[in-house]
Coordinates of C-alpha atoms in Angstrom, one line a residue:
X25 CA -12.1 13.2 -0.6
X26 CA -11.0 10.3 -2.6
X27 CA -10.2 11.3 -6.3
X28 CA -8.8 9.5 -9.2
X29 CA -6.7 11.4 -11.8
X30 CA -6.0 9.6 -14.9
X31 CA -5.5 11.3 -18.6
X32 CA -4.8 9.2 -21.7
X33 CA -3.6 5.8 -19.4
X34 CA -1.7 4.7 -22.9
X35 CA 0.9 7.7 -22.3
X36 CA 0.6 8.1 -18.3
X37 CA -0.1 4.4 -16.8
X38 CA 3.1 1.9 -17.8
X39 CA 1.6 -1.3 -17.3
X40 CA 4.2 -4.2 -15.6
X41 CA 4.8 -6.4 -17.7
X42 CA 3.1 -9.4 -16.5
X43 CA 0.4 -6.5 -15.3
X44 CA -2.4 -7.7 -17.6
X45 CA -2.6 -11.0 -16.7
X46 CA -2.7 -10.7 -13.3
X47 CA -5.3 -8.4 -13.5
X48 CA -7.6 -11.0 -15.7
X49 CA -7.0 -13.5 -12.9
X50 CA -7.4 -11.0 -10.2
X51 CA -10.3 -8.6 -11.1
X52 CA -13.4 -10.6 -10.7
X53 CA -11.9 -12.5 -7.4
X54 CA -11.7 -8.4 -5.9
X55 CA -15.1 -7.5 -7.6
X56 CA -16.4 -10.5 -5.2
X57 CA -14.4 -9.3 -2.4
X58 CA -16.2 -5.6 -3.0
X59 CA -19.4 -7.5 -2.9
X60 CA -18.9 -9.2 0.4
X61 CA -17.8 -5.9 2.2
X62 CA -21.0 -4.2 0.7
X63 CA -23.6 -6.9 1.7
X64 CA -21.9 -8.5 4.9
X65 CA -19.2 -5.7 6.8
X66 CA -21.1 -2.8 8.7
X67 CA -21.3 0.8 6.4
X68 CA -18.8 3.5 8.2
X69 CA -17.5 0.5 10.5
X70 CA -13.5 0.1 9.6
X71 CA -13.1 -2.8 11.4
X72 CA -16.3 -4.7 10.1
X73 CA -15.0 -3.7 6.9
X74 CA -11.1 -5.6 7.6
X75 CA -12.3 -8.0 9.7
X76 CA -15.0 -9.1 6.3
X77 CA -12.4 -8.9 3.9
X78 CA -10.3 -11.4 6.5
X79 CA -12.9 -13.8 6.1
X80 CA -13.4 -13.7 2.8
X81 CA -9.9 -14.5 1.9
X82 CA -9.6 -17.1 4.6
X83 CA -12.4 -18.8 3.1
X84 CA -13.6 -18.4 -0.1
X85 CA -10.4 -16.6 -1.8
X86 CA -7.3 -15.3 -1.4
X87 CA -6.6 -11.8 -2.4
X88 CA -3.4 -9.5 -2.7
X89 CA -3.4 -7.7 0.4
X90 CA -1.3 -7.3 3.3
X91 CA -3.4 -9.8 5.2
X92 CA -4.4 -9.8 9.2
X93 CA -0.9 -11.8 10.1
X94 CA 1.1 -9.2 8.5
X95 CA -1.3 -6.4 9.2
X96 CA -1.0 -6.9 13.1
X97 CA 3.0 -5.8 11.8
X98 CA 1.7 -2.8 10.4
X99 CA -0.5 -2.0 12.6
X100 CA 2.6 -2.1 15.3
X101 CA 4.8 0.3 13.2
X102 CA 1.6 2.6 13.3
X103 CA 1.2 2.9 16.6
X104 CA 5.3 3.6 17.2
X105 CA 5.1 6.2 14.0
X106 CA 1.6 8.1 14.6
X107 CA 2.6 9.3 11.4
X108 CA 0.9 12.9 10.1
X109 CA 1.2 12.1 6.6
X110 CA 1.9 8.8 4.9
X111 CA 2.1 7.2 1.3
X112 CA 1.1 4.0 0.2
X113 CA 2.3 2.4 -2.7
X114 CA -0.5 0.1 -4.2
X115 CA -4.2 0.3 -3.2
X116 CA -5.1 -2.7 -4.2
X117 CA -8.5 -3.1 -3.3
X118 CA -8.1 -0.8 0.0
X119 CA -7.7 -3.0 2.6
X120 CA -4.3 -1.9 3.9
X121 CA -5.7 1.7 3.4
X122 CA -9.0 1.3 5.9
X123 CA -6.4 -0.6 8.0
X124 CA -3.4 2.4 8.1
X125 CA -6.3 5.4 8.2
X126 CA -9.0 4.0 10.8
X127 CA -5.6 3.9 13.2
X128 CA -4.6 7.2 13.0
X129 CA -5.4 10.8 14.8
X130 CA -7.9 12.9 13.4
X131 CA -6.2 15.1 10.8
X132 CA -3.8 12.3 8.8
X133 CA -3.2 12.4 5.4
X134 CA -2.9 9.2 3.4
X135 CA -2.0 9.0 0.2
X136 CA -2.6 6.0 -1.6
X137 CA -1.3 5.3 -5.2
X138 CA -2.7 2.8 -8.0
X139 CA -1.6 2.0 -11.1
X140 CA -4.4 -0.1 -12.3
X141 CA -8.1 1.9 -12.6
X142 CA -10.0 -1.3 -12.3
X143 CA -8.5 -1.9 -8.9
X144 CA -8.7 1.5 -7.9
X145 CA -12.6 1.9 -8.7
X146 CA -13.0 -0.8 -6.0
X147 CA -10.7 0.4 -3.6
X148 CA -13.0 3.8 -3.5
X149 CA -15.8 1.9 -3.1
X150 CA -14.3 -0.7 -0.3
X151 CA -13.3 2.8 1.7
X152 CA -16.1 4.7 1.1
X153 CA -18.6 1.4 2.6
X154 CA -15.8 2.3 5.9
X155 CA -16.5 5.9 5.7
X156 CA -12.7 7.3 5.1
X157 CA -13.3 8.6 2.0
X158 CA -12.6 11.8 3.4
X159 CA -9.4 10.7 4.9
X160 CA -7.6 9.1 1.6
X161 CA -6.7 10.8 -1.3
X162 CA -6.4 7.8 -4.0
X163 CA -4.1 8.6 -7.1
X164 CA -4.0 6.7 -10.4
X165 CA -1.3 6.2 -11.6
X166 CA 2.3 5.0 -12.1
X167 CA 4.4 5.8 -9.0
X168 CA 7.3 6.8 -11.7
X169 CA 4.9 9.6 -12.7
X170 CA 3.6 10.1 -9.2
X171 CA 5.9 10.4 -7.3
X172 CA 8.1 13.5 -8.7
X173 CA 4.7 15.9 -8.6
X174 CA 4.1 15.1 -5.1
X175 CA 5.9 17.9 -2.8
X176 CA 4.4 20.4 -5.6
X177 CA 0.9 18.8 -5.7
X178 CA 0.4 18.5 -1.6
X179 CA 3.6 20.2 -0.1
X180 CA 4.8 17.5 2.1
X181 CA 7.0 15.5 3.1
X182 CA 6.3 11.9 4.7
X183 CA 6.5 10.4 7.9
X184 CA 5.7 6.9 6.6
X185 CA 5.9 4.8 3.7
X186 CA 3.8 1.6 2.7
X187 CA 5.6 -0.2 0.0
X188 CA 2.5 -3.0 -1.4
X189 CA 2.9 -2.5 -5.1
X190 CA 5.3 -4.4 -7.9
X191 CA 8.6 -5.4 -5.7
X192 CA 10.8 -4.4 -8.9
X193 CA 9.9 -0.8 -8.7
X194 CA 10.4 -0.4 -4.6
X195 CA 14.3 0.2 -4.8
X196 CA 13.6 2.8 -7.9
X197 CA 10.9 4.5 -6.2
X198 CA 12.4 5.0 -2.7
X199 CA 15.7 6.7 -4.8
X200 CA 12.6 8.9 -6.1
X201 CA 11.1 9.9 -3.0
X202 CA 14.7 10.5 -1.6
X203 CA 15.5 12.4 -4.6
X204 CA 12.2 14.5 -4.8
X205 CA 13.2 15.4 -0.7
X206 CA 10.0 13.5 0.5
X207 CA 11.6 11.8 3.3
X208 CA 13.0 13.6 6.3
X209 CA 15.2 12.0 9.3
X210 CA 12.7 9.7 10.7
X211 CA 10.9 9.0 8.0
X212 CA 10.0 5.1 7.8
X213 CA 9.2 2.4 5.1
X214 CA 7.7 -0.2 5.6
X215 CA 7.8 -3.1 2.4
X216 CA 5.6 -5.7 1.9
X217 CA 6.2 -8.9 0.1
X218 CA 10.0 -9.0 0.9
X219 CA 10.6 -12.7 0.9
X220 CA 7.8 -13.9 -1.2
X221 CA 8.0 -13.1 -3.5
X222 CA 11.2 -11.4 -2.6
X223 CA 13.4 -7.7 -3.1
X224 CA 17.0 -8.5 -3.3
X225 CA 17.7 -5.1 -4.9
X226 CA 15.9 -3.4 -2.5
X227 CA 16.7 -5.3 1.1
X228 CA 20.5 -4.7 -0.3
X229 CA 19.9 -1.2 -0.2
X230 CA 18.3 -0.6 2.6
X231 CA 20.2 -3.2 5.1
X232 CA 23.7 -1.7 3.7
X233 CA 23.1 1.9 3.0
X234 CA 24.3 4.3 5.8
X235 CA 21.2 6.1 5.0
X236 CA 19.1 3.4 6.6
X237 CA 18.7 1.6 9.9
X238 CA 16.7 -1.4 8.6
X239 CA 15.1 -4.3 10.7
X240 CA 12.8 -7.8 9.3
X241 CA 9.6 -8.2 11.1
X242 CA 9.4 -12.2 10.5
X243 CA 5.8 -13.3 9.0
X244 CA 4.0 -15.5 6.7
X245 CA 2.3 -14.4 3.7
X246 CA -1.4 -13.8 3.6
X247 CA -3.9 -16.4 5.1
X248 CA -0.9 -18.8 4.4
X249 CA 1.7 -20.4 6.4
X250 CA 4.7 -19.6 3.6
X251 CA 7.1 -17.8 5.1
X252 CA 7.4 -13.7 4.2
X253 CA 7.8 -10.5 6.0
X254 CA 7.8 -6.9 6.4
X255 CA 11.1 -4.8 6.4
X256 CA 11.0 -1.2 8.5
X257 CA 13.6 1.4 7.6
X258 CA 14.5 4.1 9.1
X259 CA 15.8 6.9 7.2
X260 CA 18.8 8.5 9.0
X261 CA 19.5 11.2 6.5

């Protein structure tokens, strides 16, 4: 079941300083992406949804998702970890959520967090078109508000965390995950956008802390030839 939990967002959702501007620029494109999925992708077929989003982003307009090239790295990490419980920070249009869940075993739980209700609404429809609405829980709100509630609400620890939201939240959020007891030995963090736009404080932490073993997977910014990559970090203790 997918559901969104939101109260008075003036109190519970704290937007990033540039979030309002980015939304004005990107929401219409996200709506066009949804229209493409609904009219061209095969209903109930996650691979068709992924393929049509990739085609849209390559040939029509770029979207803020992990993309096909970095997506193959995400697929590889999933095949290594095979998580029973995963968390995604930054749902956007639902592309990576679909990509994650369709590769995993039955019974796997994905919790995905999206700050912006408009993106959450689009993602909900993309996920439903892929036929995965019963396998993904979508939470609407800020990661800083939602992470501290997860252990009590879901009764979980996490095998995999995919970070793909605001890069200046990466380090504070993994510290929250640690402090809230949501990581266990062997939990894997996979962070997108670490080169473009970059997240030096997060990288300094996971590459130099004795609590992590970290490896950089070089790739390219989604649907371009600009360098970017994913950082895979294993929580040791």
